Coordinates of C-alpha atoms and ligand atoms in Angstrom, one line a residue:
F1 CA -20.6 14.5 -31.8
N2 CA -18.5 17.6 -31.5
L3 CA -15.4 17.6 -30.9
D4 CA -14.0 21.5 -31.9
E5 CA -16.6 22.2 -29.3
L6 CA -15.1 20.1 -26.7
K7 CA -11.7 22.0 -27.6
N8 CA -12.5 25.5 -27.5
Y9 CA -14.6 24.7 -23.6
I10 CA -11.6 22.8 -22.6
D11 CA -9.3 25.5 -23.7
S12 CA -11.6 28.1 -22.2
H13 CA -11.5 26.9 -18.8
Q14 CA -8.0 25.9 -18.9
E15 CA -7.1 28.5 -15.9
D16 CA -10.2 26.7 -13.3
Y17 CA -8.7 22.9 -14.1
V18 CA -5.4 25.0 -13.3
L19 CA -6.4 26.1 -10.0
T20 CA -7.8 22.8 -9.2
L21 CA -5.0 21.1 -9.7
R22 CA -3.2 23.5 -7.5
D23 CA -5.8 22.9 -4.8
W24 CA -5.3 18.8 -5.4
V25 CA -1.5 19.3 -5.3
A26 CA -1.4 21.1 -1.9
V27 CA -3.1 18.5 0.0
E28 CA 0.3 16.5 1.1
S29 CA -1.4 13.5 0.4
D30 CA 2.0 11.5 1.2
S31 CA 0.5 7.6 1.3
S32 CA 4.0 6.5 2.8
D33 CA 4.2 8.7 6.0
A34 CA 1.5 7.5 8.5
L35 CA 1.6 11.1 10.2
K36 CA 0.4 12.5 6.9
R37 CA -2.8 10.1 7.1
D38 CA -5.1 12.7 7.9
E39 CA -4.1 14.4 4.9
L40 CA -4.4 11.7 2.8
M41 CA -7.9 10.5 3.9
R42 CA -8.6 14.6 2.9
M43 CA -7.5 14.2 -0.4
M44 CA -10.3 11.4 -0.8
K45 CA -13.2 13.7 0.5
I46 CA -11.9 16.7 -2.3
T47 CA -11.9 13.3 -4.3
E48 CA -15.2 12.4 -3.3
N49 CA -17.2 15.7 -3.2
K50 CA -15.3 16.8 -6.4
F51 CA -17.7 13.9 -8.1
N52 CA -20.3 14.8 -6.3
D53 CA -20.4 18.2 -7.1
M54 CA -20.7 16.8 -10.8
K55 CA -23.7 15.0 -9.8
G56 CA -21.9 11.6 -10.0
H57 CA -23.5 8.3 -8.1
T58 CA -20.6 8.0 -5.5
N59 CA -19.4 5.4 -3.0
R60 CA -16.8 5.1 -0.4
F61 CA -15.1 1.8 0.4
D62 CA -13.7 1.2 3.4
I63 CA -10.9 -0.8 3.3
G64 CA -9.9 -1.8 6.2
N65 CA -6.2 -0.8 8.3
Q66 CA -2.5 -0.7 7.7
E67 CA 0.3 -2.3 9.8
L68 CA 3.3 -0.4 10.2
P69 CA 6.9 -1.8 10.0
N70 CA 6.7 -0.9 14.1
G71 CA 3.6 -2.8 14.8
Q72 CA 1.3 -0.1 14.6
I73 CA -2.6 0.0 12.8
I74 CA -3.4 3.2 11.1
P75 CA -6.3 3.0 8.8
L76 CA -6.3 2.9 5.4
P77 CA -8.1 5.6 3.2
V78 CA -11.3 5.3 1.8
V79 CA -11.7 3.8 -2.2
V80 CA -13.9 6.4 -4.0
T81 CA -15.7 5.5 -6.3
A82 CA -17.9 7.1 -9.0
S83 CA -20.4 6.3 -11.8
F84 CA -21.5 8.6 -15.0
G85 CA -24.5 7.2 -17.1
N86 CA -26.2 3.4 -16.6
D87 CA -27.4 3.6 -19.9
S88 CA -27.4 -0.1 -21.0
N89 CA -27.1 0.3 -24.7
K90 CA -23.9 1.9 -24.4
A91 CA -20.3 0.9 -23.4
T92 CA -19.1 0.9 -19.4
V93 CA -15.6 2.6 -19.4
C94 CA -13.6 2.2 -15.8
I95 CA -11.5 4.8 -15.4
Y96 CA -8.4 4.2 -12.8
G97 CA -6.2 6.5 -10.6
H98 CA -4.5 7.2 -7.7
V99 CA -4.1 10.6 -5.7
D100 CA -1.6 10.4 -3.4
V101 CA 1.9 11.3 -4.0
Q102 CA 5.4 10.2 -2.9
P103 CA 7.0 12.0 0.2
A104 CA 8.9 15.1 -1.1
R105 CA 10.6 17.9 1.6
M106 CA 12.2 21.0 0.2
E107 CA 15.5 19.8 2.0
D108 CA 15.1 17.9 -0.6
G109 CA 16.2 19.7 -3.5
W110 CA 13.7 21.5 -5.0
D111 CA 13.5 24.4 -6.4
T112 CA 9.8 25.6 -5.5
E113 CA 7.7 24.4 -2.4
P114 CA 6.6 21.0 -3.3
Y115 CA 2.9 21.4 -2.6
N116 CA 2.5 24.7 -3.8
L117 CA 1.8 24.3 -7.5
T118 CA 4.0 27.2 -9.5
E119 CA 4.4 27.4 -12.8
I120 CA 7.1 28.3 -14.7
N121 CA 7.5 28.9 -18.5
G122 CA 4.5 27.2 -19.1
N123 CA 5.5 23.7 -16.6
L124 CA 3.2 23.4 -13.4
Y125 CA 5.9 22.3 -10.6
G126 CA 4.7 20.4 -7.6
R127 CA 4.4 16.8 -5.5
G128 CA 1.8 14.6 -7.4
A129 CA 1.2 16.9 -10.8
S130 CA 1.7 14.5 -13.2
D131 CA 1.7 11.4 -10.7
N132 CA -1.2 11.8 -10.7
K133 CA -3.0 14.0 -9.6
A134 CA -3.7 15.8 -12.7
P135 CA -4.4 12.9 -14.9
V136 CA -7.3 12.1 -12.5
L137 CA -8.0 15.8 -13.2
A138 CA -8.2 16.1 -16.8
W139 CA -10.9 12.8 -16.9
I140 CA -13.2 14.5 -14.7
H141 CA -12.8 17.7 -16.6
A142 CA -13.2 15.9 -19.9
V143 CA -16.4 14.3 -18.4
E144 CA -17.5 17.9 -17.1
A145 CA -17.0 19.1 -20.7
Y146 CA -19.8 17.1 -22.1
Q147 CA -21.9 17.6 -19.0
A148 CA -21.5 20.8 -19.8
L149 CA -22.2 21.3 -23.0
D150 CA -25.2 19.2 -22.5
M151 CA -23.4 16.4 -24.9
D152 CA -24.7 12.7 -24.5
L153 CA -21.8 10.7 -22.1
P154 CA -20.8 8.2 -25.5
V155 CA -20.5 5.9 -23.1
N156 CA -20.7 5.2 -19.4
V157 CA -18.2 6.1 -17.5
K158 CA -17.3 5.0 -14.1
F159 CA -14.4 5.8 -11.4
I160 CA -12.2 4.2 -9.2
I161 CA -9.8 6.4 -7.4
E162 CA -7.8 5.0 -4.7
G163 CA -5.0 6.8 -2.1
M164 CA -2.2 3.9 -1.6
E165 CA -0.7 3.5 -5.3
E166 CA 2.5 4.7 -4.3
T167 CA 3.2 2.3 -1.4
G168 CA 1.9 -1.0 -3.6
S169 CA -1.8 -0.5 -3.1
N170 CA -3.0 -2.1 0.1
G171 CA -6.2 -3.4 0.3
L172 CA -7.6 -2.7 -3.6
D173 CA -6.8 -6.0 -4.6
E174 CA -9.5 -8.1 -2.2
L175 CA -12.0 -4.3 -2.9
I176 CA -11.5 -5.3 -6.8
S177 CA -11.8 -9.0 -6.1
K178 CA -15.6 -8.6 -4.0
Q179 CA -16.8 -5.7 -6.3
K180 CA -16.1 -8.3 -9.6
D181 CA -19.7 -8.9 -9.2
D182 CA -21.0 -5.6 -8.4
F183 CA -19.0 -2.2 -9.5
F184 CA -17.2 -4.4 -12.1
S185 CA -20.3 -6.5 -13.3
D186 CA -21.2 -4.1 -16.6
V187 CA -17.4 -2.8 -16.7
D188 CA -16.7 -3.2 -20.3
Y189 CA -12.8 -1.3 -20.5
I190 CA -10.2 -0.3 -18.3
I191 CA -8.7 3.1 -18.4
I192 CA -5.2 3.9 -16.4
S193 CA -3.2 7.2 -17.0
D194 CA -0.8 6.9 -14.5
C195 CA 2.2 6.8 -16.2
G196 CA 4.2 9.2 -19.0
W197 CA 5.1 9.6 -22.7
L198 CA 8.5 8.4 -23.7
S199 CA 9.7 11.1 -25.7
R200 CA 7.3 14.3 -27.1
K201 CA 5.3 12.5 -29.0
P202 CA 2.0 11.4 -27.5
A203 CA 2.1 7.3 -26.6
L204 CA -0.1 4.2 -25.9
T205 CA 1.3 1.8 -23.0
Y206 CA 1.3 -1.3 -23.5
G207 CA 2.8 -3.2 -20.3
T208 CA 4.6 -2.3 -17.2
R209 CA 6.9 -4.1 -14.5
G210 CA 6.2 -5.4 -11.7
N211 CA 8.1 -4.3 -8.5
C212 CA 8.9 -6.7 -5.6
Y213 CA 9.9 -4.0 -2.4
F214 CA 12.2 -6.5 0.4
F215 CA 13.9 -5.4 3.8
A216 CA 16.9 -7.2 5.3
E217 CA 17.0 -6.2 8.5
V218 CA 20.6 -7.2 10.2
E219 CA 20.4 -7.0 14.6
G220 CA 23.7 -7.2 16.4
P221 CA 23.8 -6.0 20.3
K222 CA 21.7 -4.6 21.9
Q223 CA 22.3 -0.8 21.5
D224 CA 24.7 1.6 19.2
L225 CA 28.4 1.2 19.8
H226 CA 31.5 3.6 19.9
S227 CA 33.8 2.6 17.3
G228 CA 37.5 3.5 18.4
V229 CA 35.9 1.3 21.8
Y230 CA 34.4 -1.6 20.1
G231 CA 35.8 -1.6 16.6
G232 CA 37.5 -4.7 16.3
S233 CA 36.3 -6.6 18.3
V234 CA 32.4 -7.1 17.3
F235 CA 30.7 -8.1 14.2
E236 CA 29.2 -5.0 12.7
P237 CA 25.3 -5.3 11.1
M238 CA 26.1 -2.5 8.7
I239 CA 29.8 -4.5 7.2
D240 CA 27.3 -7.3 7.5
L241 CA 24.2 -5.7 5.3
I242 CA 27.0 -3.8 2.9
G243 CA 28.1 -7.2 2.3
L244 CA 25.0 -8.5 1.7
L245 CA 24.1 -5.8 -0.5
D246 CA 26.9 -6.7 -2.8
T247 CA 26.4 -9.6 -3.9
L248 CA 22.9 -9.2 -5.1
I249 CA 24.1 -7.4 -8.6
D250 CA 27.3 -7.0 -10.1
S251 CA 28.7 -3.8 -11.8
S252 CA 26.9 -4.5 -14.8
G253 CA 23.5 -4.5 -13.2
H254 CA 23.6 -8.7 -13.8
I255 CA 21.9 -9.8 -11.3
L256 CA 23.5 -12.1 -9.4
I257 CA 20.3 -14.2 -7.7
P258 CA 19.9 -17.2 -9.1
G259 CA 16.7 -17.8 -11.4
I260 CA 15.9 -14.3 -11.5
N261 CA 17.1 -14.2 -14.8
E262 CA 16.6 -17.5 -16.1
A263 CA 12.4 -16.7 -16.2
V264 CA 12.3 -13.6 -18.1
A265 CA 10.4 -14.3 -21.5
E266 CA 12.2 -14.3 -24.6
L267 CA 12.3 -11.2 -26.9
T268 CA 10.4 -12.1 -29.7
E269 CA 11.0 -10.6 -33.2
E270 CA 7.3 -8.4 -32.8
E271 CA 8.7 -7.3 -30.3
R272 CA 11.7 -6.1 -31.4
K273 CA 9.9 -4.6 -34.1
L274 CA 8.1 -2.4 -32.0
Y275 CA 11.0 -1.1 -30.4
E276 CA 12.4 -0.2 -33.6
A277 CA 9.4 2.1 -34.6
I278 CA 10.1 4.0 -31.5
E279 CA 11.1 7.7 -31.4
F280 CA 13.7 7.6 -28.5
D281 CA 17.0 9.6 -28.0
V282 CA 19.2 8.0 -26.5
E283 CA 21.9 11.0 -25.9
N284 CA 18.4 13.0 -24.5
F285 CA 17.8 11.1 -22.1
K286 CA 21.3 11.2 -20.9
N287 CA 21.4 14.3 -20.6
K288 CA 18.3 15.1 -19.2
I289 CA 19.0 12.4 -16.1
G290 CA 22.8 14.7 -15.7
T291 CA 24.5 11.3 -15.8
N292 CA 28.1 11.0 -17.5
G293 CA 27.4 7.9 -19.0
L294 CA 24.4 4.9 -19.0
M295 CA 24.8 1.1 -19.3
Y296 CA 24.1 0.6 -22.6
D297 CA 24.4 2.5 -26.1
T298 CA 21.2 1.7 -28.4
K299 CA 18.1 2.6 -28.6
E300 CA 16.9 -1.1 -28.4
E301 CA 19.1 -2.3 -25.1
I302 CA 17.7 0.6 -23.0
L303 CA 14.1 0.7 -23.8
S304 CA 14.4 -3.3 -23.7
H305 CA 16.2 -3.2 -20.0
R306 CA 13.8 -0.6 -18.7
W307 CA 10.7 -2.3 -19.8
R308 CA 11.0 -6.0 -20.3
Y309 CA 13.9 -7.4 -18.2
P310 CA 13.8 -7.3 -14.4
S311 CA 16.1 -4.5 -12.7
L312 CA 17.2 -4.3 -8.7
S313 CA 17.8 -0.6 -7.2
I314 CA 18.8 -0.5 -3.5
H315 CA 17.0 2.7 -1.8
G316 CA 17.9 3.2 1.4
I317 CA 19.1 1.6 4.7
E318 CA 16.7 2.8 8.0
G319 CA 19.4 3.1 11.1
A320 CA 22.5 3.7 9.3
F321 CA 24.0 7.4 10.1
S322 CA 23.5 9.8 7.5
A323 CA 23.2 13.4 9.3
S324 CA 25.6 15.5 8.3
G325 CA 28.6 16.0 10.8
S326 CA 31.3 12.8 11.5
K327 CA 29.5 10.3 14.3
T328 CA 31.8 7.5 14.9
V329 CA 28.9 4.5 15.9
I330 CA 28.8 1.7 15.2
P331 CA 25.1 1.2 14.2
A332 CA 23.4 -1.9 16.5
K333 CA 20.4 -2.5 13.9
V334 CA 20.1 -1.8 10.2
T335 CA 17.5 -2.6 7.1
A336 CA 18.1 -1.7 4.2
K337 CA 15.5 -1.2 1.3
F338 CA 16.0 -2.5 -2.2
S339 CA 13.8 -3.5 -4.9
I340 CA 13.3 -5.6 -8.3
R341 CA 10.7 -4.5 -10.9
Q342 CA 9.9 -7.9 -12.3
V343 CA 8.4 -8.8 -15.4
P344 CA 6.6 -11.6 -17.4
D345 CA 7.0 -14.6 -16.9
M346 CA 8.9 -13.4 -13.2
D347 CA 6.1 -14.2 -10.1
P348 CA 6.3 -12.2 -6.6
P349 CA 6.0 -15.4 -4.4
T350 CA 9.0 -17.4 -6.6
V351 CA 11.3 -14.3 -6.0
E352 CA 10.5 -14.5 -2.7
K353 CA 11.9 -17.5 -2.3
Q354 CA 14.8 -16.6 -4.8
V355 CA 15.5 -13.9 -2.8
T356 CA 15.1 -14.8 0.8
T357 CA 17.1 -18.3 0.2
Y358 CA 20.1 -16.0 -1.3
L359 CA 20.4 -13.7 1.2
N360 CA 20.1 -16.7 4.1
D361 CA 22.5 -18.5 2.2
M362 CA 25.0 -15.5 2.1
F363 CA 24.5 -14.5 5.1
A364 CA 25.8 -18.0 6.7
K365 CA 28.9 -17.6 5.0
R366 CA 29.4 -14.7 6.5
N367 CA 30.0 -16.2 10.0
T368 CA 28.3 -14.0 11.9
P369 CA 26.5 -14.1 15.1
N370 CA 24.2 -11.2 13.6
K371 CA 20.3 -12.1 12.9
L372 CA 19.4 -11.7 9.5
K373 CA 14.9 -11.0 8.5
V374 CA 14.4 -11.0 4.9
T375 CA 10.9 -9.5 4.4
M376 CA 8.9 -8.6 0.8
I377 CA 6.9 -6.0 1.3
I378 CA 5.3 -5.6 -1.7
G379 CA 4.6 -8.5 -4.3
A380 CA 3.3 -6.3 -7.7
K381 CA 3.1 -8.2 -10.5
P382 CA 3.9 -7.3 -14.3
W383 CA 1.2 -6.7 -16.8
L384 CA 1.2 -6.5 -20.4
A385 CA -1.6 -5.9 -23.0
D386 CA -2.4 -7.3 -26.7
V387 CA -1.5 -4.3 -29.1
S388 CA -4.6 -5.0 -31.0
D389 CA -6.9 -4.8 -29.1
P390 CA -9.5 -2.4 -30.4
L391 CA -9.2 0.0 -27.5
Y392 CA -5.5 0.5 -28.8
V393 CA -7.1 1.0 -32.6
A394 CA -9.8 3.5 -30.2
G395 CA -6.4 5.2 -28.5
R396 CA -5.1 5.4 -32.0
R397 CA -7.5 7.4 -33.4
A398 CA -8.0 10.2 -30.6
V399 CA -4.4 11.0 -30.8
Q400 CA -4.7 11.7 -34.3
K401 CA -8.0 13.2 -33.8
V402 CA -6.1 15.6 -30.7
F403 CA -2.3 15.6 -31.9
G404 CA -2.7 14.9 -35.6
V405 CA 0.6 12.3 -35.7
E406 CA 0.4 8.6 -34.5
P407 CA 1.6 8.0 -30.8
D408 CA 4.7 5.7 -29.8
L409 CA 3.6 1.9 -27.9
I410 CA 5.6 2.1 -25.6
R411 CA 5.6 -0.2 -22.4
E412 CA 6.4 1.3 -18.5
G413 CA 9.5 0.6 -16.4
G414 CA 7.8 1.3 -13.6
T415 CA 4.5 -0.4 -11.8
I416 CA 0.9 0.0 -11.5
P417 CA 0.2 -2.4 -8.6
V418 CA -3.8 -3.2 -9.5
A419 CA -2.9 -3.3 -13.9
R420 CA -2.6 -7.3 -13.3
T421 CA -5.9 -7.4 -10.7
F422 CA -8.6 -5.7 -13.0
Q423 CA -6.9 -8.3 -16.2
D424 CA -7.3 -11.4 -14.1
V425 CA -10.6 -10.7 -11.8
T426 CA -12.6 -8.8 -14.2
G427 CA -11.2 -10.2 -17.7
K428 CA -11.2 -7.2 -19.2
S429 CA -9.1 -5.5 -22.0
I430 CA -6.8 -2.5 -20.6
I431 CA -5.5 0.2 -21.8
M432 CA -2.9 2.8 -20.5
L433 CA -3.6 6.6 -22.3
P434 CA -1.2 8.7 -20.5
I435 CA -0.5 12.5 -21.0
G436 CA 2.3 13.1 -18.7
G437 CA 5.8 14.4 -20.4
F438 CA 8.7 12.0 -20.7
D439 CA 10.7 14.5 -17.8
D440 CA 8.2 15.0 -15.3
G441 CA 10.4 13.7 -12.7
L442 CA 7.9 11.4 -11.0
H443 CA 8.9 10.8 -7.5
S444 CA 11.8 13.1 -7.6
Q445 CA 12.8 16.6 -7.3
N446 CA 10.5 19.7 -9.0
E447 CA 7.8 17.0 -10.2
K448 CA 5.7 18.8 -13.0
M449 CA 3.0 18.5 -15.1
S450 CA 3.6 20.8 -18.3
R451 CA 0.1 23.1 -19.2
Y452 CA 0.0 21.7 -22.6
N453 CA 0.1 18.1 -21.4
Y454 CA -2.8 18.7 -19.2
I455 CA -4.8 20.3 -20.9
E456 CA -4.4 18.9 -24.5
G457 CA -4.7 15.2 -22.5
T458 CA -8.0 16.3 -21.5
K459 CA -9.0 17.1 -24.8
L460 CA -7.4 13.7 -25.4
F461 CA -9.6 11.7 -23.0
A462 CA -12.8 13.7 -24.6
A463 CA -11.9 12.7 -28.0
Y464 CA -11.4 8.7 -26.4
L465 CA -14.1 9.0 -25.0
H466 CA -16.1 9.4 -28.4
E467 CA -13.7 6.9 -29.6
V468 CA -14.3 4.0 -28.2
S469 CA -18.4 4.3 -28.1
Q470 CA -17.2 3.6 -31.8
I471 CA -15.8 0.5 -30.9
N472 CA -17.8 -3.0 -33.2
K473 CA -20.2 0.0 -34.6
S474 CA -17.9 0.0 -38.1
Ligands
LIG1 C1 3.7 4.1 -12.7 C2 3.1 4.9 -11.6 N1 3.0 6.2 -11.9 C3 4.4 4.4 -10.3 O1 5.7 5.3 -9.6 N2 4.5 3.3 -9.5 C4 5.1 3.2 -8.7 C5 4.6 2.0 -7.5 C6 4.8 1.2 -6.5 C7 5.7 0.2 -7.0 N3 6.2 -0.2 -5.8 C8 5.9 0.7 -4.7 N4 5.4 1.6 -5.5 C9 6.4 2.5 -8.7 O2 6.0 2.0 -10.0 O3 7.1 2.5 -8.0
ZN2 ZN1 1.2 7.0 -10.3
ZN3 ZN1 4.5 7.3 -8.7

């Protein structure tokens, strides 16, 4: 094994890697928009073709259909798998990633076209660049580097790539369960690179929060009404809904739904110590966001509230008047979208019951004739790993060899819905090995991946494959 040779190869092919990322970012694979479903299907095909070009053994799994909130049925994108090597004397790793993206439009405030990868000062701007197209490509390029140099892959490498992660990984849990004794039968370790560092220091991620995503619909009169003609005489759905949303959380971020905070696991001394060791500059975090103040002052409080306590966010209201101008309407039906990031020991079915019961009780107190319907549309569980697992020891070694530093051990506030499914169904160890930067702007305007992280990240992955092959050998 010659890491320097791999590093040199990766350095000298970086322009090709950027061009491939440009091609991938150009595909508007937005999984939340039914009108973009063909683009998403095309993205899955491009992924499959890439694996075929590399002479991988590929497969494409049909995972059925998706029913949209309006009742429309559309096909789910296939899940693509690929295998490189099947030497029973070697360990087998399975790399999970996704090639769907969050929505992005120029009008949202992007400085460059979101689907036209644009390099400015070493940063590659484009929707999905960091989440999760560059990390998936970095894994592909790491395998390609071994192949090009005629170096034996130190482990068998499998890929499982999906196209619905951003909307909760629809259909993937079932596929993983069905493939437990087939695709996953020889898998020893699972690797996910769908998150970012916390600072400029490389990191290994040992936990993610789950997500329970709710729609709360309030329906009133049969159509929108003139607020001058009808205002004062009708119960307005929007007023009911805003009143209801105001009962969810107080101004200091305390969730008011009974049972939520009570379920949260106690902070252990061991965990508290992990937080102390982490490099994190509160002032820099605040400035990067561009806010005048944060809810907490200390590093430990901020990190723990991002990672190990639940949070509730209100995302939007469908049916509300939101255009420019001053339309004087009373909307007849409005639907609020909010989600609760959940943590150990919370559980989606319990959260669903707690939220539904609470909102129905609060609504009943309003004595309104309008109708409330609460639906949980995503119930993704949190995930937590044991940092003493050999996968993490291998991760530290690989980071040392590529970056020359000890990585931070961090958690991710976002959700990777299948992480817990992989753990529960396969019983195998999982590591999250991020290469995204702390300021990549995932899901936001001007998402980017730095060229440095993309290229050094590819080297990290190449090194990591070797380190995993050394597990149980010393
Ligand atoms: C962390 C990952 N890159 C990500 O962005 N995941 C999404 C998944 C999700 C959860 N609910 C709906 N989608 C996220 O955390 O928002
Ligand atoms: Zn992602
Ligand atoms: Zn995402």
